PDB file of C-alpha atoms in Angstrom:
ATOM      1  CA  GLU A 150      30.445 -20.715  18.919  1.00  0.00           C
ATOM      2  CA  ALA A 151      30.311 -24.050  18.973  1.00  0.00           C
ATOM      3  CA  ASP A 152      27.597 -25.980  17.285  1.00  0.00           C
ATOM      4  CA  ILE A 153      25.272 -27.620  19.617  1.00  0.00           C
ATOM      5  CA  TYR A 154      21.671 -27.972  19.715  1.00  0.00           C
ATOM      6  CA  GLN A 155      18.811 -28.471  21.956  1.00  0.00           C
ATOM      7  CA  THR A 156      15.175 -28.961  21.514  1.00  0.00           C
ATOM      8  CA  PRO A 157      12.702 -27.934  22.620  1.00  0.00           C
ATOM      9  CA  ARG A 158      13.807 -24.512  24.295  1.00  0.00           C
ATOM     10  CA  TYR A 159      10.848 -24.485  26.557  1.00  0.00           C
ATOM     11  CA  LEU A 160       8.533 -27.221  27.746  1.00  0.00           C
ATOM     12  CA  VAL A 161       5.660 -27.358  29.669  1.00  0.00           C
ATOM     13  CA  ILE A 162       3.920 -30.540  30.351  1.00  0.00           C
ATOM     14  CA  GLY A 163       1.575 -32.585  33.005  1.00  0.00           C
ATOM     15  CA  THR A 164       2.906 -34.903  35.615  1.00  0.00           C
ATOM     16  CA  GLY A 165       2.802 -38.594  34.246  1.00  0.00           C
ATOM     17  CA  LYS A 166       3.925 -37.367  30.649  1.00  0.00           C
ATOM     18  CA  LYS A 167       6.565 -39.134  28.671  1.00  0.00           C
ATOM     19  CA  ILE A 168       9.160 -36.408  27.199  1.00  0.00           C
ATOM     20  CA  THR A 169      12.444 -36.495  25.480  1.00  0.00           C
ATOM     21  CA  LEU A 170      14.855 -33.483  25.480  1.00  0.00           C
ATOM     22  CA  GLU A 171      16.968 -33.542  22.064  1.00  0.00           C
ATOM     23  CA  CYS A 172      20.547 -32.770  21.918  1.00  0.00           C
ATOM     24  CA  SER A 173      22.808 -32.825  18.747  1.00  0.00           C
ATOM     25  CA  GLN A 174      26.223 -31.814  17.886  1.00  0.00           C
ATOM     26  CA  THR A 175      28.003 -31.551  14.917  1.00  0.00           C
ATOM     27  CA  MET A 176      31.441 -31.309  16.001  1.00  0.00           C
ATOM     28  CA  GLY A 177      32.331 -34.765  15.993  1.00  0.00           C
ATOM     29  CA  HIS A 178      32.979 -34.937  19.657  1.00  0.00           C
ATOM     30  CA  ASP A 179      33.187 -38.219  21.538  1.00  0.00           C
ATOM     31  CA  LYS A 180      32.106 -36.843  24.517  1.00  0.00           C
ATOM     32  CA  MET A 181      28.775 -35.625  25.832  1.00  0.00           C
ATOM     33  CA  TYR A 182      26.951 -34.511  28.737  1.00  0.00           C
ATOM     34  CA  TRP A 183      23.527 -33.559  30.869  1.00  0.00           C
ATOM     35  CA  TYR A 184      23.364 -31.415  33.513  1.00  0.00           C
ATOM     36  CA  GLN A 185      20.353 -30.097  35.419  1.00  0.00           C
ATOM     37  CA  GLN A 186      20.407 -26.488  36.770  1.00  0.00           C
ATOM     38  CA  ASP A 187      17.989 -25.005  39.022  1.00  0.00           C
ATOM     39  CA  PRO A 188      17.890 -21.078  38.568  1.00  0.00           C
ATOM     40  CA  GLY A 189      20.915 -19.413  40.141  1.00  0.00           C
ATOM     41  CA  MET A 190      22.476 -22.489  41.210  1.00  0.00           C
ATOM     42  CA  GLU A 191      25.134 -24.682  40.454  1.00  0.00           C
ATOM     43  CA  LEU A 192      25.399 -27.444  37.554  1.00  0.00           C
ATOM     44  CA  HIS A 193      25.075 -31.069  38.365  1.00  0.00           C
ATOM     45  CA  LEU A 194      25.887 -33.637  36.000  1.00  0.00           C
ATOM     46  CA  ILE A 195      22.936 -36.448  35.467  1.00  0.00           C
ATOM     47  CA  HIS A 196      24.675 -38.338  32.856  1.00  0.00           C
ATOM     48  CA  TYR A 197      27.565 -38.573  30.301  1.00  0.00           C
ATOM     49  CA  SER A 198      28.671 -40.352  27.467  1.00  0.00           C
ATOM     50  CA  TYR A 199      32.263 -41.354  25.992  1.00  0.00           C
ATOM     51  CA  GLY A 200      31.086 -42.626  22.628  1.00  0.00           C
ATOM     52  CA  VAL A 201      28.673 -44.362  21.173  1.00  0.00           C
ATOM     53  CA  ASN A 202      26.744 -47.109  23.056  1.00  0.00           C
ATOM     54  CA  SER A 203      28.685 -45.769  26.057  1.00  0.00           C
ATOM     55  CA  THR A 204      26.498 -44.381  28.751  1.00  0.00           C
ATOM     56  CA  GLU A 205      27.283 -43.802  32.575  1.00  0.00           C
ATOM     57  CA  LYS A 206      24.921 -42.046  35.638  1.00  0.00           C
ATOM     58  CA  GLY A 207      26.299 -38.722  36.922  1.00  0.00           C
ATOM     59  CA  ASP A 208      26.719 -37.453  40.435  1.00  0.00           C
ATOM     60  CA  LEU A 209      23.258 -36.419  40.947  1.00  0.00           C
ATOM     61  CA  SER A 210      20.810 -39.214  40.932  1.00  0.00           C
ATOM     62  CA  SER A 211      18.210 -38.790  38.117  1.00  0.00           C
ATOM     63  CA  GLU A 212      15.185 -40.748  37.174  1.00  0.00           C
ATOM     64  CA  SER A 213      16.180 -39.895  33.505  1.00  0.00           C
ATOM     65  CA  THR A 214      17.691 -42.362  30.738  1.00  0.00           C
ATOM     66  CA  VAL A 215      19.992 -41.768  27.987  1.00  0.00           C
ATOM     67  CA  SER A 216      20.948 -43.189  24.896  1.00  0.00           C
ATOM     68  CA  ARG A 217      23.894 -42.538  22.250  1.00  0.00           C
ATOM     69  CA  ILE A 218      23.169 -44.347  19.241  1.00  0.00           C
ATOM     70  CA  ARG A 219      25.043 -41.932  16.922  1.00  0.00           C
ATOM     71  CA  THR A 220      28.114 -39.711  17.764  1.00  0.00           C
ATOM     72  CA  GLU A 221      26.140 -36.696  16.914  1.00  0.00           C
ATOM     73  CA  HIS A 222      22.979 -37.587  18.893  1.00  0.00           C
ATOM     74  CA  PHE A 223      22.385 -37.511  22.812  1.00  0.00           C
ATOM     75  CA  PRO A 224      18.541 -37.629  23.858  1.00  0.00           C
ATOM     76  CA  LEU A 225      17.607 -37.667  27.360  1.00  0.00           C
ATOM     77  CA  THR A 226      14.134 -39.287  28.392  1.00  0.00           C
ATOM     78  CA  LEU A 227      11.769 -39.120  31.450  1.00  0.00           C
ATOM     79  CA  GLU A 228       9.436 -41.834  31.417  1.00  0.00           C
ATOM     80  CA  SER A 229       6.939 -40.234  33.787  1.00  0.00           C
ATOM     81  CA  ALA A 230       7.311 -36.234  34.422  1.00  0.00           C
ATOM     82  CA  ARG A 231       6.649 -35.068  38.102  1.00  0.00           C
ATOM     83  CA  PRO A 232       6.671 -31.732  39.495  1.00  0.00           C
ATOM     84  CA  SER A 233      10.300 -32.447  40.858  1.00  0.00           C
ATOM     85  CA  HIS A 234      11.650 -32.836  37.531  1.00  0.00           C
ATOM     86  CA  THR A 235      11.041 -28.834  37.010  1.00  0.00           C
ATOM     87  CA  SER A 236      14.438 -27.395  36.118  1.00  0.00           C
ATOM     88  CA  GLN A 237      16.576 -26.417  33.153  1.00  0.00           C
ATOM     89  CA  TYR A 238      18.772 -28.966  31.627  1.00  0.00           C
ATOM     90  CA  LEU A 239      22.026 -28.493  29.714  1.00  0.00           C
ATOM     91  CA  CYS A 240      23.430 -30.434  27.211  1.00  0.00           C
ATOM     92  CA  ALA A 241      27.390 -30.324  26.574  1.00  0.00           C
ATOM     93  CA  SER A 242      29.973 -32.046  24.466  1.00  0.00           C
ATOM     94  CA  SER A 243      33.681 -31.826  24.843  1.00  0.00           C
ATOM     95  CA  SER A 244      36.631 -32.188  22.805  1.00  0.00           C
ATOM     96  CA  LYS A 245      39.677 -33.849  23.284  1.00  0.00           C
ATOM     97  CA  THR A 246      41.233 -30.695  25.356  1.00  0.00           C
ATOM     98  CA  TYR A 247      38.135 -31.220  27.662  1.00  0.00           C
ATOM     99  CA  GLU A 248      36.565 -27.593  27.164  1.00  0.00           C
ATOM    100  CA  GLN A 249      33.158 -28.183  27.401  1.00  0.00           C
ATOM    101  CA  TYR A 250      30.345 -26.519  24.763  1.00  0.00           C
ATOM    102  CA  PHE A 251      26.966 -26.256  26.048  1.00  0.00           C
ATOM    103  CA  GLY A 252      23.680 -25.991  24.097  1.00  0.00           C
ATOM    104  CA  PRO A 253      21.055 -23.485  25.088  1.00  0.00           C
ATOM    105  CA  GLY A 254      19.126 -25.658  27.333  1.00  0.00           C
ATOM    106  CA  THR A 255      15.964 -26.770  27.879  1.00  0.00           C
ATOM    107  CA  ARG A 256      13.581 -25.206  30.494  1.00  0.00           C
ATOM    108  CA  LEU A 257      11.316 -27.720  31.635  1.00  0.00           C
ATOM    109  CA  THR A 258       8.318 -26.986  33.860  1.00  0.00           C
ATOM    110  CA  VAL A 259       5.943 -30.048  35.204  1.00  0.00           C
ATOM    111  CA  THR A 260       2.277 -29.368  36.505  1.00  0.00           C
TER     112      THR A 260
ATOM    113  CA  GLY B 160      35.246 -36.558  46.073  1.00  0.00           C
ATOM    114  CA  GLN B 161      36.848 -33.869  44.800  1.00  0.00           C
ATOM    115  CA  GLN B 162      35.297 -30.690  45.258  1.00  0.00           C
ATOM    116  CA  VAL B 163      35.612 -26.878  44.345  1.00  0.00           C
ATOM    117  CA  MET B 164      34.426 -24.406  46.688  1.00  0.00           C
ATOM    118  CA  GLN B 165      33.925 -21.006  45.293  1.00  0.00           C
ATOM    119  CA  ILE B 166      33.510 -17.378  46.827  1.00  0.00           C
ATOM    120  CA  PRO B 167      31.929 -15.221  47.113  1.00  0.00           C
ATOM    121  CA  GLN B 168      28.603 -16.225  46.043  1.00  0.00           C
ATOM    122  CA  TYR B 169      27.239 -12.947  44.982  1.00  0.00           C
ATOM    123  CA  GLN B 170      28.947  -9.666  44.586  1.00  0.00           C
ATOM    124  CA  HIS B 171      27.366  -6.634  43.507  1.00  0.00           C
ATOM    125  CA  VAL B 172      29.761  -3.523  42.161  1.00  0.00           C
ATOM    126  CA  GLN B 173      29.572  -0.046  40.926  1.00  0.00           C
ATOM    127  CA  GLU B 174      30.429  -0.037  37.090  1.00  0.00           C
ATOM    128  CA  GLY B 175      34.136   0.734  36.901  1.00  0.00           C
ATOM    129  CA  GLU B 176      34.800  -0.972  39.711  1.00  0.00           C
ATOM    130  CA  ASP B 177      37.162  -4.140  39.756  1.00  0.00           C
ATOM    131  CA  PHE B 178      35.769  -7.841  40.812  1.00  0.00           C
ATOM    132  CA  THR B 179      37.119 -11.196  41.729  1.00  0.00           C
ATOM    133  CA  THR B 180      36.165 -14.471  42.743  1.00  0.00           C
ATOM    134  CA  TYR B 181      38.195 -17.334  43.784  1.00  0.00           C
ATOM    135  CA  CYS B 182      38.012 -21.134  43.407  1.00  0.00           C
ATOM    136  CA  ASN B 183      39.792 -23.512  46.078  1.00  0.00           C
ATOM    137  CA  SER B 184      40.302 -27.212  46.833  1.00  0.00           C
ATOM    138  CA  SER B 185      41.809 -29.382  49.341  1.00  0.00           C
ATOM    139  CA  THR B 186      43.575 -31.614  46.720  1.00  0.00           C
ATOM    140  CA  THR B 187      45.872 -30.723  43.930  1.00  0.00           C
ATOM    141  CA  LEU B 188      43.976 -29.980  40.836  1.00  0.00           C
ATOM    142  CA  SER B 189      45.050 -31.363  37.527  1.00  0.00           C
ATOM    143  CA  ASN B 190      43.462 -28.302  35.429  1.00  0.00           C
ATOM    144  CA  ILE B 191      40.845 -25.407  36.110  1.00  0.00           C
ATOM    145  CA  GLN B 192      38.335 -24.460  33.961  1.00  0.00           C
ATOM    146  CA  TRP B 193      36.331 -20.676  34.294  1.00  0.00           C
ATOM    147  CA  TYR B 194      32.944 -20.469  32.669  1.00  0.00           C
ATOM    148  CA  LYS B 195      30.795 -17.580  32.148  1.00  0.00           C
ATOM    149  CA  GLN B 196      26.598 -17.978  32.363  1.00  0.00           C
ATOM    150  CA  ARG B 197      24.755 -14.667  31.254  1.00  0.00           C
ATOM    151  CA  PRO B 198      21.227 -14.242  33.116  1.00  0.00           C
ATOM    152  CA  GLY B 199      19.069 -16.546  31.129  1.00  0.00           C
ATOM    153  CA  GLY B 200      21.929 -18.349  29.222  1.00  0.00           C
ATOM    154  CA  HIS B 201      24.162 -21.324  28.794  1.00  0.00           C
ATOM    155  CA  PRO B 202      27.422 -21.416  30.537  1.00  0.00           C
ATOM    156  CA  VAL B 203      30.438 -20.401  27.918  1.00  0.00           C
ATOM    157  CA  PHE B 204      33.967 -21.928  28.119  1.00  0.00           C
ATOM    158  CA  LEU B 205      36.756 -18.854  29.206  1.00  0.00           C
ATOM    159  CA  ILE B 206      39.691 -20.557  29.561  1.00  0.00           C
ATOM    160  CA  GLN B 207      41.676 -23.246  30.832  1.00  0.00           C
ATOM    161  CA  LEU B 208      44.687 -23.297  33.087  1.00  0.00           C
ATOM    162  CA  VAL B 209      47.010 -26.516  33.584  1.00  0.00           C
ATOM    163  CA  LYS B 210      50.478 -25.285  34.849  1.00  0.00           C
ATOM    164  CA  SER B 211      51.554 -24.153  38.361  1.00  0.00           C
ATOM    165  CA  GLY B 212      51.525 -20.376  38.627  1.00  0.00           C
ATOM    166  CA  GLU B 213      49.821 -19.908  35.352  1.00  0.00           C
ATOM    167  CA  VAL B 214      48.448 -16.444  34.381  1.00  0.00           C
ATOM    168  CA  LYS B 215      46.360 -15.782  31.812  1.00  0.00           C
ATOM    169  CA  LYS B 216      44.939 -12.834  30.377  1.00  0.00           C
ATOM    170  CA  GLN B 217      41.854 -11.831  28.152  1.00  0.00           C
ATOM    171  CA  LYS B 218      41.656  -7.921  27.924  1.00  0.00           C
ATOM    172  CA  ARG B 219      40.388  -6.984  30.839  1.00  0.00           C
ATOM    173  CA  LEU B 220      40.101 -10.589  32.319  1.00  0.00           C
ATOM    174  CA  THR B 221      42.980 -12.006  34.360  1.00  0.00           C
ATOM    175  CA  PHE B 222      42.881 -15.740  35.223  1.00  0.00           C
ATOM    176  CA  GLN B 223      45.333 -17.366  37.742  1.00  0.00           C
ATOM    177  CA  PHE B 224      46.087 -21.018  38.944  1.00  0.00           C
ATOM    178  CA  GLY B 225      47.957 -21.238  42.305  1.00  0.00           C
ATOM    179  CA  GLU B 226      51.357 -22.240  42.500  1.00  0.00           C
ATOM    180  CA  ALA B 227      50.312 -25.569  44.628  1.00  0.00           C
ATOM    181  CA  LYS B 228      47.325 -25.975  42.037  1.00  0.00           C
ATOM    182  CA  LYS B 229      44.772 -25.677  44.674  1.00  0.00           C
ATOM    183  CA  ASN B 230      42.917 -22.515  43.931  1.00  0.00           C
ATOM    184  CA  SER B 231      42.480 -20.401  41.163  1.00  0.00           C
ATOM    185  CA  SER B 232      41.218 -16.367  40.861  1.00  0.00           C
ATOM    186  CA  LEU B 233      39.456 -14.475  37.909  1.00  0.00           C
ATOM    187  CA  HIS B 234      39.833 -10.896  38.380  1.00  0.00           C
ATOM    188  CA  ILE B 235      38.324  -8.327  35.895  1.00  0.00           C
ATOM    189  CA  THR B 236      39.398  -4.780  35.759  1.00  0.00           C
ATOM    190  CA  ALA B 237      37.264  -1.981  35.568  1.00  0.00           C
ATOM    191  CA  THR B 238      33.819  -3.917  35.489  1.00  0.00           C
ATOM    192  CA  GLN B 239      30.984  -2.945  32.644  1.00  0.00           C
ATOM    193  CA  THR B 240      27.469  -3.892  32.715  1.00  0.00           C
ATOM    194  CA  THR B 241      28.321  -6.533  30.281  1.00  0.00           C
ATOM    195  CA  ASP B 242      30.360  -8.554  32.666  1.00  0.00           C
ATOM    196  CA  VAL B 243      27.088  -9.461  34.625  1.00  0.00           C
ATOM    197  CA  GLY B 244      26.418 -13.050  34.992  1.00  0.00           C
ATOM    198  CA  THR B 245      27.651 -16.043  36.934  1.00  0.00           C
ATOM    199  CA  TYR B 246      31.438 -17.442  36.671  1.00  0.00           C
ATOM    200  CA  PHE B 247      31.615 -20.918  37.254  1.00  0.00           C
ATOM    201  CA  CYS B 248      35.347 -22.700  37.876  1.00  0.00           C
ATOM    202  CA  ALA B 249      35.407 -26.224  37.282  1.00  0.00           C
ATOM    203  CA  THR B 250      38.040 -28.866  37.542  1.00  0.00           C
ATOM    204  CA  GLY B 251      38.764 -31.963  35.463  1.00  0.00           C
ATOM    205  CA  MET B 252      38.556 -35.175  37.149  1.00  0.00           C
ATOM    206  CA  GLY B 253      41.880 -36.741  36.000  1.00  0.00           C
ATOM    207  CA  ASN B 254      41.560 -39.971  34.218  1.00  0.00           C
ATOM    208  CA  GLN B 255      37.792 -39.953  34.196  1.00  0.00           C
ATOM    209  CA  GLY B 256      37.555 -38.667  30.772  1.00  0.00           C
ATOM    210  CA  GLY B 257      36.319 -35.251  30.771  1.00  0.00           C
ATOM    211  CA  LYS B 258      33.986 -35.027  33.424  1.00  0.00           C
ATOM    212  CA  LEU B 259      33.704 -31.951  35.432  1.00  0.00           C
ATOM    213  CA  ILE B 260      33.362 -31.072  38.909  1.00  0.00           C
ATOM    214  CA  PHE B 261      31.485 -27.298  38.984  1.00  0.00           C
ATOM    215  CA  GLY B 262      31.910 -24.799  41.674  1.00  0.00           C
ATOM    216  CA  GLN B 263      28.551 -23.282  43.115  1.00  0.00           C
ATOM    217  CA  GLY B 264      29.474 -19.933  41.063  1.00  0.00           C
ATOM    218  CA  THR B 265      29.686 -16.430  41.547  1.00  0.00           C
ATOM    219  CA  GLU B 266      26.913 -14.321  40.441  1.00  0.00           C
ATOM    220  CA  LEU B 267      27.908 -10.619  39.683  1.00  0.00           C
ATOM    221  CA  SER B 268      25.845  -7.990  39.394  1.00  0.00           C
ATOM    222  CA  VAL B 269      26.850  -4.364  37.778  1.00  0.00           C
ATOM    223  CA  LYS B 270      25.639  -1.153  38.721  1.00  0.00           C
ATOM    224  CA  PRO B 271      25.710   1.493  35.805  1.00  0.00           C
TER     225      PRO B 271
END
């Protein structure tokens, strides 16, 4: 089992609050990703990073931002949460052979 | 852009029956990966196929990559209740450094 961690696992927060979802991996992977997934639905890539100080937006437009100051850490921030942000957020990292290892996810509910 | 279409969206089987999900693309794929996501869980990598016509087996699971590299299948023989979950195919975006395009997933339910 891969070592990738996400906190918090569950978060209920009010509209307008700023939140940061944490993601860390201990495998030394250069590539990391954030996906958004609604229940029973496909995964949508919202951010990715090829390494330190490298971040790109994914295929699904998102109001969130990310940073990559350290290889092992890839946090995602929402400056002002809205009910439309309610979803599951999955962090992943990949090795040189491109299989992706996912964290347990953060289930976000914005009221 | 590149897309992979996955069918069926849902499959309900009796325990012991076989199950197959298909992943199709209109363009040639450089590789195909398969993931399993248990209910309430996160996707877990199962396998990667890269060669035309490649077949790989993991116990009761058989993965195939088409000769033209435009389709793939995952077949489960004699399903068990532990097979319940959503199975996703995904393909790497060539030289775009590890980004994956995921199919819509096939949700498998198994009735004991």
